[in-house]
Amino acid sequence: MRPTGSLHLGHLVGALGNWVPLQEQYDCFYFVADWHALTSDYANTSQLTAYAYENVADWIGAGLDPEKSTLFVQSLVPEHAELYLLLSMVVPVPWLERVPTYKDQQENLKDRDLSTIGFLGYPLLQTADVAIYDARFVPVGEDQVAHLELAREVVRRFNNVFPAREDVLVEPQPLLTTFGRLPGLDGDKKMSKSLGNTIHLSDTPDEVKRKVMRMYTDPKRVRADVPGTVEGNPVFVYHDAFNPNLPEVDDLKARYRSGKVGDVEVKSKLAHALTARLEPIRERREAVLGQRQRLKEILFEGSARARAVASDTLARVRDAMKITYR
Ligand code: AMP
């Protein structure tokens, strides 16, 4: 995850909610992708390390456990950069130019110059990030599937150009997140920092309530006795995602459809469910941020652990490329 801002409910359902249970089943590596933050935000780095610490506090708040998973910082494992450089020798530039997000993001982020080598190369850096741990699976949303396809192509190319007794690099597979995209408070199809339509994991109960009460809902429903639409209505998308009280949600939907409930009741119940979900996360993240030295140790220890694995992989890569000096 890139340290470009505070984490919000979209990150909770689209990433963290998936990462946490994987810890019980796999040897997981989760990292602060600080070099990836530079690929688009290179001119604005003043908050980068602060966001890094804050994001990791959010991860731990949401249930990631540094005893179970390796939590680390990309730039503290410089081996990622060496593998990226070595892979770049065998990857044709058009493979990167045809990654769908390349042109899309240049169109969307017109306020900055993204004609850099760093931006073109970021999917290849992702390939290195994954391949350096012999990762078999990467938990991703639909938006990242094309990048993983590229990673597999690159790994195959490398293994072909530098054959060894056993393939040197492992082809990663996507572990698709079941949850799609969480819409924004404003009804936009994506909750996103850049759209300002977020509820942060750090928001207090008062902030949550204030934001929920102003949420976009069915615009055709001008009064409480007018039947409303539930499908695609962000208030109900959130109820489905965050309210574990299913009979309550079913009852609200039925009364909404028949014009027998006011927005205030629907939204108050949502604010209540969200607060119940976010409070334990917020308390844990505050506790973690209060022990800043311990948080730093977690990241440095995790990075050292990651570095040991990454160094082994690179030794194999250098051997296969016959650039080991003995
Ligand atoms: P970003 O901070 O936008 O780069 O997002 C990092 C990751 O968080 C994405 O790849 C998604 O997996 C997840 N994510 C961010 N926003 C949302 C959202 N609104 N709905 C679902 N998942 C999201």
PDB file of N, CA, C and O in Angstrom, residues 233-302:
ATOM      1  N   ASN A 233     -27.774   2.285  -3.992  1.00  0.00           N
ATOM      2  CA  ASN A 233     -27.859   3.433  -3.071  1.00  0.00           C
ATOM      3  C   ASN A 233     -26.719   3.282  -2.060  1.00  0.00           C
ATOM      4  O   ASN A 233     -26.670   2.307  -1.315  1.00  0.00           O
ATOM      5  N   PRO A 234     -25.789   4.248  -2.040  1.00  0.00           N
ATOM      6  CA  PRO A 234     -24.592   4.047  -1.211  1.00  0.00           C
ATOM      7  C   PRO A 234     -24.913   3.767   0.262  1.00  0.00           C
ATOM      8  O   PRO A 234     -24.208   3.009   0.914  1.00  0.00           O
ATOM      9  N   VAL A 235     -25.989   4.369   0.769  1.00  0.00           N
ATOM     10  CA  VAL A 235     -26.326   4.147   2.183  1.00  0.00           C
ATOM     11  C   VAL A 235     -26.581   2.657   2.424  1.00  0.00           C
ATOM     12  O   VAL A 235     -26.153   2.097   3.448  1.00  0.00           O
ATOM     13  N   PHE A 236     -27.234   2.005   1.461  1.00  0.00           N
ATOM     14  CA  PHE A 236     -27.503   0.574   1.642  1.00  0.00           C
ATOM     15  C   PHE A 236     -26.298  -0.290   1.260  1.00  0.00           C
ATOM     16  O   PHE A 236     -26.101  -1.365   1.832  1.00  0.00           O
ATOM     17  N   VAL A 237     -25.488   0.184   0.316  1.00  0.00           N
ATOM     18  CA  VAL A 237     -24.227  -0.538   0.030  1.00  0.00           C
ATOM     19  C   VAL A 237     -23.401  -0.602   1.320  1.00  0.00           C
ATOM     20  O   VAL A 237     -22.842  -1.633   1.684  1.00  0.00           O
ATOM     21  N   TYR A 238     -23.371   0.509   2.054  1.00  0.00           N
ATOM     22  CA  TYR A 238     -22.609   0.543   3.310  1.00  0.00           C
ATOM     23  C   TYR A 238     -23.259  -0.344   4.374  1.00  0.00           C
ATOM     24  O   TYR A 238     -22.570  -1.025   5.117  1.00  0.00           O
ATOM     25  N   HIS A 239     -24.615  -0.309   4.446  1.00  0.00           N
ATOM     26  CA  HIS A 239     -25.288  -1.189   5.404  1.00  0.00           C
ATOM     27  C   HIS A 239     -24.877  -2.645   5.127  1.00  0.00           C
ATOM     28  O   HIS A 239     -24.555  -3.396   6.043  1.00  0.00           O
ATOM     29  N   ASP A 240     -24.907  -3.020   3.825  1.00  0.00           N
ATOM     30  CA  ASP A 240     -24.549  -4.405   3.480  1.00  0.00           C
ATOM     31  C   ASP A 240     -23.098  -4.712   3.855  1.00  0.00           C
ATOM     32  O   ASP A 240     -22.775  -5.810   4.270  1.00  0.00           O
ATOM     33  N   ALA A 241     -22.234  -3.712   3.684  1.00  0.00           N
ATOM     34  CA  ALA A 241     -20.810  -3.955   3.934  1.00  0.00           C
ATOM     35  C   ALA A 241     -20.453  -3.920   5.423  1.00  0.00           C
ATOM     36  O   ALA A 241     -19.541  -4.625   5.852  1.00  0.00           O
ATOM     37  N   PHE A 242     -21.167  -3.117   6.204  1.00  0.00           N
ATOM     38  CA  PHE A 242     -20.673  -2.867   7.568  1.00  0.00           C
ATOM     39  C   PHE A 242     -21.664  -3.189   8.690  1.00  0.00           C
ATOM     40  O   PHE A 242     -21.286  -3.176   9.853  1.00  0.00           O
ATOM     41  N   ASN A 243     -22.921  -3.411   8.349  1.00  0.00           N
ATOM     42  CA  ASN A 243     -23.892  -3.670   9.422  1.00  0.00           C
ATOM     43  C   ASN A 243     -24.118  -5.178   9.562  1.00  0.00           C
ATOM     44  O   ASN A 243     -24.739  -5.796   8.702  1.00  0.00           O
ATOM     45  N   PRO A 244     -23.632  -5.771  10.646  1.00  0.00           N
ATOM     46  CA  PRO A 244     -23.764  -7.222  10.794  1.00  0.00           C
ATOM     47  C   PRO A 244     -25.179  -7.655  11.211  1.00  0.00           C
ATOM     48  O   PRO A 244     -25.482  -8.837  11.194  1.00  0.00           O
ATOM     49  N   ASN A 245     -26.036  -6.663  11.563  1.00  0.00           N
ATOM     50  CA  ASN A 245     -27.395  -6.982  12.002  1.00  0.00           C
ATOM     51  C   ASN A 245     -28.303  -7.147  10.771  1.00  0.00           C
ATOM     52  O   ASN A 245     -28.976  -6.215  10.335  1.00  0.00           O
ATOM     53  N   LEU A 246     -28.305  -8.360  10.207  1.00  0.00           N
ATOM     54  CA  LEU A 246     -29.000  -8.576   8.927  1.00  0.00           C
ATOM     55  C   LEU A 246     -30.512  -8.344   9.011  1.00  0.00           C
ATOM     56  O   LEU A 246     -31.077  -7.725   8.100  1.00  0.00           O
ATOM     57  N   PRO A 247     -31.208  -8.801  10.100  1.00  0.00           N
ATOM     58  CA  PRO A 247     -32.648  -8.511  10.177  1.00  0.00           C
ATOM     59  C   PRO A 247     -32.924  -7.001  10.156  1.00  0.00           C
ATOM     60  O   PRO A 247     -33.861  -6.543   9.509  1.00  0.00           O
ATOM     61  N   GLU A 248     -32.054  -6.218  10.835  1.00  0.00           N
ATOM     62  CA  GLU A 248     -32.247  -4.762  10.828  1.00  0.00           C
ATOM     63  C   GLU A 248     -32.103  -4.210   9.412  1.00  0.00           C
ATOM     64  O   GLU A 248     -32.901  -3.383   8.963  1.00  0.00           O
ATOM     65  N   VAL A 249     -31.089  -4.694   8.683  1.00  0.00           N
ATOM     66  CA  VAL A 249     -30.845  -4.196   7.322  1.00  0.00           C
ATOM     67  C   VAL A 249     -32.030  -4.570   6.417  1.00  0.00           C
ATOM     68  O   VAL A 249     -32.521  -3.737   5.638  1.00  0.00           O
ATOM     69  N   ASP A 250     -32.505  -5.819   6.526  1.00  0.00           N
ATOM     70  CA  ASP A 250     -33.641  -6.259   5.699  1.00  0.00           C
ATOM     71  C   ASP A 250     -34.882  -5.416   5.989  1.00  0.00           C
ATOM     72  O   ASP A 250     -35.597  -5.006   5.071  1.00  0.00           O
ATOM     73  N   ASP A 251     -35.098  -5.147   7.267  1.00  0.00           N
ATOM     74  CA  ASP A 251     -36.261  -4.354   7.663  1.00  0.00           C
ATOM     75  C   ASP A 251     -36.162  -2.925   7.101  1.00  0.00           C
ATOM     76  O   ASP A 251     -37.131  -2.396   6.538  1.00  0.00           O
ATOM     77  N   LEU A 252     -34.963  -2.334   7.185  1.00  0.00           N
ATOM     78  CA  LEU A 252     -34.791  -0.966   6.664  1.00  0.00           C
ATOM     79  C   LEU A 252     -35.011  -0.940   5.154  1.00  0.00           C
ATOM     80  O   LEU A 252     -35.660  -0.025   4.629  1.00  0.00           O
ATOM     81  N   LYS A 253     -34.490  -1.961   4.477  1.00  0.00           N
ATOM     82  CA  LYS A 253     -34.648  -2.002   3.009  1.00  0.00           C
ATOM     83  C   LYS A 253     -36.131  -2.100   2.634  1.00  0.00           C
ATOM     84  O   LYS A 253     -36.602  -1.380   1.743  1.00  0.00           O
ATOM     85  N   ALA A 254     -36.849  -2.983   3.329  1.00  0.00           N
ATOM     86  CA  ALA A 254     -38.271  -3.185   3.015  1.00  0.00           C
ATOM     87  C   ALA A 254     -39.039  -1.886   3.244  1.00  0.00           C
ATOM     88  O   ALA A 254     -39.845  -1.464   2.401  1.00  0.00           O
ATOM     89  N   ARG A 255     -38.769  -1.221   4.366  1.00  0.00           N
ATOM     90  CA  ARG A 255     -39.516   0.017   4.661  1.00  0.00           C
ATOM     91  C   ARG A 255     -39.088   1.154   3.724  1.00  0.00           C
ATOM     92  O   ARG A 255     -39.895   2.003   3.360  1.00  0.00           O
ATOM     93  N   TYR A 256     -37.830   1.138   3.301  1.00  0.00           N
ATOM     94  CA  TYR A 256     -37.354   2.174   2.368  1.00  0.00           C
ATOM     95  C   TYR A 256     -38.062   2.028   1.027  1.00  0.00           C
ATOM     96  O   TYR A 256     -38.542   3.003   0.449  1.00  0.00           O
ATOM     97  N   ARG A 257     -38.147   0.773   0.572  1.00  0.00           N
ATOM     98  CA  ARG A 257     -38.785   0.510  -0.727  1.00  0.00           C
ATOM     99  C   ARG A 257     -40.259   0.913  -0.730  1.00  0.00           C
ATOM    100  O   ARG A 257     -40.791   1.290  -1.760  1.00  0.00           O
ATOM    101  N   SER A 258     -40.897   0.805   0.436  1.00  0.00           N
ATOM    102  CA  SER A 258     -42.337   1.118   0.463  1.00  0.00           C
ATOM    103  C   SER A 258     -42.618   2.504   1.048  1.00  0.00           C
ATOM    104  O   SER A 258     -43.773   2.832   1.335  1.00  0.00           O
ATOM    105  N   GLY A 259     -41.558   3.299   1.230  1.00  0.00           N
ATOM    106  CA  GLY A 259     -41.774   4.670   1.720  1.00  0.00           C
ATOM    107  C   GLY A 259     -42.246   4.715   3.164  1.00  0.00           C
ATOM    108  O   GLY A 259     -43.134   5.496   3.506  1.00  0.00           O
ATOM    109  N   LYS A 260     -41.673   3.850   3.992  1.00  0.00           N
ATOM    110  CA  LYS A 260     -42.131   3.825   5.403  1.00  0.00           C
ATOM    111  C   LYS A 260     -40.988   4.067   6.390  1.00  0.00           C
ATOM    112  O   LYS A 260     -41.062   3.644   7.543  1.00  0.00           O
ATOM    113  N   VAL A 261     -39.931   4.701   5.918  1.00  0.00           N
ATOM    114  CA  VAL A 261     -38.836   5.025   6.834  1.00  0.00           C
ATOM    115  C   VAL A 261     -38.164   6.315   6.365  1.00  0.00           C
ATOM    116  O   VAL A 261     -38.056   6.562   5.156  1.00  0.00           O
ATOM    117  N   GLY A 262     -37.737   7.126   7.326  1.00  0.00           N
ATOM    118  CA  GLY A 262     -37.048   8.370   6.982  1.00  0.00           C
ATOM    119  C   GLY A 262     -35.541   8.144   6.850  1.00  0.00           C
ATOM    120  O   GLY A 262     -34.994   7.204   7.424  1.00  0.00           O
ATOM    121  N   ASP A 263     -34.895   9.021   6.105  1.00  0.00           N
ATOM    122  CA  ASP A 263     -33.436   8.931   5.932  1.00  0.00           C
ATOM    123  C   ASP A 263     -32.705   8.992   7.272  1.00  0.00           C
ATOM    124  O   ASP A 263     -31.673   8.364   7.455  1.00  0.00           O
ATOM    125  N   VAL A 264     -33.259   9.777   8.209  1.00  0.00           N
ATOM    126  CA  VAL A 264     -32.561   9.950   9.484  1.00  0.00           C
ATOM    127  C   VAL A 264     -32.399   8.614  10.199  1.00  0.00           C
ATOM    128  O   VAL A 264     -31.319   8.290  10.695  1.00  0.00           O
ATOM    129  N   GLU A 265     -33.456   7.800  10.195  1.00  0.00           N
ATOM    130  CA  GLU A 265     -33.359   6.493  10.865  1.00  0.00           C
ATOM    131  C   GLU A 265     -32.365   5.579  10.143  1.00  0.00           C
ATOM    132  O   GLU A 265     -31.503   4.949  10.778  1.00  0.00           O
ATOM    133  N   VAL A 266     -32.456   5.535   8.805  1.00  0.00           N
ATOM    134  CA  VAL A 266     -31.556   4.663   8.030  1.00  0.00           C
ATOM    135  C   VAL A 266     -30.102   5.065   8.277  1.00  0.00           C
ATOM    136  O   VAL A 266     -29.229   4.210   8.485  1.00  0.00           O
ATOM    137  N   LYS A 267     -29.877   6.362   8.279  1.00  0.00           N
ATOM    138  CA  LYS A 267     -28.503   6.848   8.420  1.00  0.00           C
ATOM    139  C   LYS A 267     -28.002   6.722   9.856  1.00  0.00           C
ATOM    140  O   LYS A 267     -26.830   6.410  10.083  1.00  0.00           O
ATOM    141  N   SER A 268     -28.881   6.959  10.830  1.00  0.00           N
ATOM    142  CA  SER A 268     -28.445   6.837  12.232  1.00  0.00           C
ATOM    143  C   SER A 268     -28.015   5.401  12.509  1.00  0.00           C
ATOM    144  O   SER A 268     -27.015   5.159  13.195  1.00  0.00           O
ATOM    145  N   LYS A 269     -28.777   4.451  11.977  1.00  0.00           N
ATOM    146  CA  LYS A 269     -28.422   3.045  12.214  1.00  0.00           C
ATOM    147  C   LYS A 269     -27.114   2.692  11.516  1.00  0.00           C
ATOM    148  O   LYS A 269     -26.326   1.903  12.025  1.00  0.00           O
ATOM    149  N   LEU A 270     -26.891   3.300  10.348  1.00  0.00           N
ATOM    150  CA  LEU A 270     -25.621   3.064   9.663  1.00  0.00           C
ATOM    151  C   LEU A 270     -24.461   3.649  10.472  1.00  0.00           C
ATOM    152  O   LEU A 270     -23.428   2.994  10.668  1.00  0.00           O
ATOM    153  N   ALA A 271     -24.651   4.875  10.962  1.00  0.00           N
ATOM    154  CA  ALA A 271     -23.584   5.515  11.759  1.00  0.00           C
ATOM    155  C   ALA A 271     -23.259   4.654  12.981  1.00  0.00           C
ATOM    156  O   ALA A 271     -22.084   4.472  13.340  1.00  0.00           O
ATOM    157  N   HIS A 272     -24.283   4.089  13.574  1.00  0.00           N
ATOM    158  CA  HIS A 272     -24.105   3.242  14.745  1.00  0.00           C
ATOM    159  C   HIS A 272     -23.281   1.989  14.376  1.00  0.00           C
ATOM    160  O   HIS A 272     -22.315   1.636  15.069  1.00  0.00           O
ATOM    161  N   ALA A 273     -23.646   1.343  13.273  1.00  0.00           N
ATOM    162  CA  ALA A 273     -22.935   0.120  12.845  1.00  0.00           C
ATOM    163  C   ALA A 273     -21.476   0.444  12.500  1.00  0.00           C
ATOM    164  O   ALA A 273     -20.549  -0.298  12.854  1.00  0.00           O
ATOM    165  N   LEU A 274     -21.280   1.574  11.815  1.00  0.00           N
ATOM    166  CA  LEU A 274     -19.908   1.948  11.430  1.00  0.00           C
ATOM    167  C   LEU A 274     -19.058   2.234  12.659  1.00  0.00           C
ATOM    168  O   LEU A 274     -17.893   1.820  12.737  1.00  0.00           O
ATOM    169  N   THR A 275     -19.641   2.951  13.598  1.00  0.00           N
ATOM    170  CA  THR A 275     -18.903   3.285  14.817  1.00  0.00           C
ATOM    171  C   THR A 275     -18.520   2.009  15.564  1.00  0.00           C
ATOM    172  O   THR A 275     -17.381   1.878  16.044  1.00  0.00           O
ATOM    173  N   ALA A 276     -19.454   1.060  15.633  1.00  0.00           N
ATOM    174  CA  ALA A 276     -19.150  -0.207  16.327  1.00  0.00           C
ATOM    175  C   ALA A 276     -17.988  -0.926  15.639  1.00  0.00           C
ATOM    176  O   ALA A 276     -17.138  -1.536  16.293  1.00  0.00           O
ATOM    177  N   ARG A 277     -17.914  -0.832  14.305  1.00  0.00           N
ATOM    178  CA  ARG A 277     -16.836  -1.496  13.568  1.00  0.00           C
ATOM    179  C   ARG A 277     -15.518  -0.735  13.724  1.00  0.00           C
ATOM    180  O   ARG A 277     -14.453  -1.318  13.855  1.00  0.00           O
ATOM    181  N   LEU A 278     -15.617   0.614  13.701  1.00  0.00           N
ATOM    182  CA  LEU A 278     -14.388   1.419  13.670  1.00  0.00           C
ATOM    183  C   LEU A 278     -13.784   1.664  15.050  1.00  0.00           C
ATOM    184  O   LEU A 278     -12.564   1.872  15.150  1.00  0.00           O
ATOM    185  N   GLU A 279     -14.609   1.661  16.100  1.00  0.00           N
ATOM    186  CA  GLU A 279     -14.061   2.020  17.412  1.00  0.00           C
ATOM    187  C   GLU A 279     -12.875   1.156  17.849  1.00  0.00           C
ATOM    188  O   GLU A 279     -11.841   1.685  18.270  1.00  0.00           O
ATOM    189  N   PRO A 280     -13.004  -0.195  17.769  1.00  0.00           N
ATOM    190  CA  PRO A 280     -11.846  -1.006  18.190  1.00  0.00           C
ATOM    191  C   PRO A 280     -10.607  -0.734  17.323  1.00  0.00           C
ATOM    192  O   PRO A 280      -9.484  -0.724  17.834  1.00  0.00           O
ATOM    193  N   ILE A 281     -10.828  -0.474  16.046  1.00  0.00           N
ATOM    194  CA  ILE A 281      -9.699  -0.188  15.144  1.00  0.00           C
ATOM    195  C   ILE A 281      -9.037   1.129  15.561  1.00  0.00           C
ATOM    196  O   ILE A 281      -7.818   1.227  15.673  1.00  0.00           O
ATOM    197  N   ARG A 282      -9.892   2.121  15.835  1.00  0.00           N
ATOM    198  CA  ARG A 282      -9.370   3.443  16.187  1.00  0.00           C
ATOM    199  C   ARG A 282      -8.609   3.394  17.514  1.00  0.00           C
ATOM    200  O   ARG A 282      -7.538   3.982  17.654  1.00  0.00           O
ATOM    201  N   GLU A 283      -9.148   2.637  18.458  1.00  0.00           N
ATOM    202  CA  GLU A 283      -8.467   2.545  19.753  1.00  0.00           C
ATOM    203  C   GLU A 283      -7.106   1.860  19.623  1.00  0.00           C
ATOM    204  O   GLU A 283      -6.114   2.313  20.183  1.00  0.00           O
ATOM    205  N   ARG A 284      -7.080   0.770  18.847  1.00  0.00           N
ATOM    206  CA  ARG A 284      -5.792   0.069  18.669  1.00  0.00           C
ATOM    207  C   ARG A 284      -4.793   0.944  17.931  1.00  0.00           C
ATOM    208  O   ARG A 284      -3.614   0.983  18.255  1.00  0.00           O
ATOM    209  N   ARG A 285      -5.270   1.654  16.896  1.00  0.00           N
ATOM    210  CA  ARG A 285      -4.325   2.478  16.129  1.00  0.00           C
ATOM    211  C   ARG A 285      -3.767   3.615  16.999  1.00  0.00           C
ATOM    212  O   ARG A 285      -2.593   3.944  16.924  1.00  0.00           O
ATOM    213  N   GLU A 286      -4.615   4.198  17.857  1.00  0.00           N
ATOM    214  CA  GLU A 286      -4.146   5.243  18.772  1.00  0.00           C
ATOM    215  C   GLU A 286      -3.077   4.686  19.712  1.00  0.00           C
ATOM    216  O   GLU A 286      -2.058   5.321  19.974  1.00  0.00           O
ATOM    217  N   ALA A 287      -3.343   3.474  20.240  1.00  0.00           N
ATOM    218  CA  ALA A 287      -2.391   2.854  21.172  1.00  0.00           C
ATOM    219  C   ALA A 287      -1.055   2.628  20.463  1.00  0.00           C
ATOM    220  O   ALA A 287       0.017   2.908  21.027  1.00  0.00           O
ATOM    221  N   VAL A 288      -1.105   2.158  19.223  1.00  0.00           N
ATOM    222  CA  VAL A 288       0.117   1.892  18.467  1.00  0.00           C
ATOM    223  C   VAL A 288       0.868   3.203  18.200  1.00  0.00           C
ATOM    224  O   VAL A 288       2.084   3.289  18.376  1.00  0.00           O
ATOM    225  N   LEU A 289       0.125   4.236  17.802  1.00  0.00           N
ATOM    226  CA  LEU A 289       0.776   5.522  17.504  1.00  0.00           C
ATOM    227  C   LEU A 289       1.364   6.158  18.755  1.00  0.00           C
ATOM    228  O   LEU A 289       2.327   6.921  18.676  1.00  0.00           O
ATOM    229  N   GLY A 290       0.782   5.809  19.909  1.00  0.00           N
ATOM    230  CA  GLY A 290       1.308   6.318  21.174  1.00  0.00           C
ATOM    231  C   GLY A 290       2.646   5.688  21.547  1.00  0.00           C
ATOM    232  O   GLY A 290       3.356   6.199  22.411  1.00  0.00           O
ATOM    233  N   GLN A 291       2.964   4.580  20.916  1.00  0.00           N
ATOM    234  CA  GLN A 291       4.252   3.912  21.192  1.00  0.00           C
ATOM    235  C   GLN A 291       5.091   3.948  19.915  1.00  0.00           C
ATOM    236  O   GLN A 291       5.353   2.922  19.282  1.00  0.00           O
ATOM    237  N   ARG A 292       5.491   5.145  19.569  1.00  0.00           N
ATOM    238  CA  ARG A 292       6.125   5.378  18.283  1.00  0.00           C
ATOM    239  C   ARG A 292       7.414   4.548  18.130  1.00  0.00           C
ATOM    240  O   ARG A 292       7.713   4.018  17.060  1.00  0.00           O
ATOM    241  N   GLN A 293       8.193   4.435  19.238  1.00  0.00           N
ATOM    242  CA  GLN A 293       9.454   3.694  19.154  1.00  0.00           C
ATOM    243  C   GLN A 293       9.199   2.223  18.830  1.00  0.00           C
ATOM    244  O   GLN A 293       9.882   1.619  18.017  1.00  0.00           O
ATOM    245  N   ARG A 294       8.164   1.664  19.452  1.00  0.00           N
ATOM    246  CA  ARG A 294       7.794   0.259  19.214  1.00  0.00           C
ATOM    247  C   ARG A 294       7.355   0.071  17.753  1.00  0.00           C
ATOM    248  O   ARG A 294       7.710  -0.903  17.093  1.00  0.00           O
ATOM    249  N   LEU A 295       6.609   1.037  17.234  1.00  0.00           N
ATOM    250  CA  LEU A 295       6.146   0.962  15.840  1.00  0.00           C
ATOM    251  C   LEU A 295       7.342   0.959  14.889  1.00  0.00           C
ATOM    252  O   LEU A 295       7.397   0.190  13.921  1.00  0.00           O
ATOM    253  N   LYS A 296       8.317   1.814  15.211  1.00  0.00           N
ATOM    254  CA  LYS A 296       9.529   1.867  14.385  1.00  0.00           C
ATOM    255  C   LYS A 296      10.251   0.518  14.438  1.00  0.00           C
ATOM    256  O   LYS A 296      10.700   0.005  13.405  1.00  0.00           O
ATOM    257  N   GLU A 297      10.339  -0.057  15.643  1.00  0.00           N
ATOM    258  CA  GLU A 297      10.987  -1.372  15.772  1.00  0.00           C
ATOM    259  C   GLU A 297      10.272  -2.429  14.939  1.00  0.00           C
ATOM    260  O   GLU A 297      10.916  -3.246  14.281  1.00  0.00           O
ATOM    261  N   ILE A 298       8.955  -2.401  14.972  1.00  0.00           N
ATOM    262  CA  ILE A 298       8.179  -3.388  14.188  1.00  0.00           C
ATOM    263  C   ILE A 298       8.584  -3.293  12.712  1.00  0.00           C
ATOM    264  O   ILE A 298       8.851  -4.293  12.059  1.00  0.00           O
ATOM    265  N   LEU A 299       8.654  -2.065  12.208  1.00  0.00           N
ATOM    266  CA  LEU A 299       8.968  -1.892  10.788  1.00  0.00           C
ATOM    267  C   LEU A 299      10.423  -2.245  10.477  1.00  0.00           C
ATOM    268  O   LEU A 299      10.724  -2.826   9.423  1.00  0.00           O
ATOM    269  N   PHE A 300      11.337  -1.896  11.376  1.00  0.00           N
ATOM    270  CA  PHE A 300      12.746  -2.214  11.124  1.00  0.00           C
ATOM    271  C   PHE A 300      12.991  -3.718  11.255  1.00  0.00           C
ATOM    272  O   PHE A 300      13.721  -4.303  10.441  1.00  0.00           O
ATOM    273  N   GLU A 301      12.368  -4.347  12.256  1.00  0.00           N
ATOM    274  CA  GLU A 301      12.533  -5.805  12.390  1.00  0.00           C
ATOM    275  C   GLU A 301      11.911  -6.530  11.202  1.00  0.00           C
ATOM    276  O   GLU A 301      12.497  -7.466  10.651  1.00  0.00           O
ATOM    277  N   GLY A 302      10.720  -6.095  10.821  1.00  0.00           N
ATOM    278  CA  GLY A 302      10.045  -6.706   9.655  1.00  0.00           C
ATOM    279  C   GLY A 302      10.892  -6.532   8.401  1.00  0.00           C
ATOM    280  O   GLY A 302      11.036  -7.455   7.594  1.00  0.00           O
TER     281      GLY A 302
END
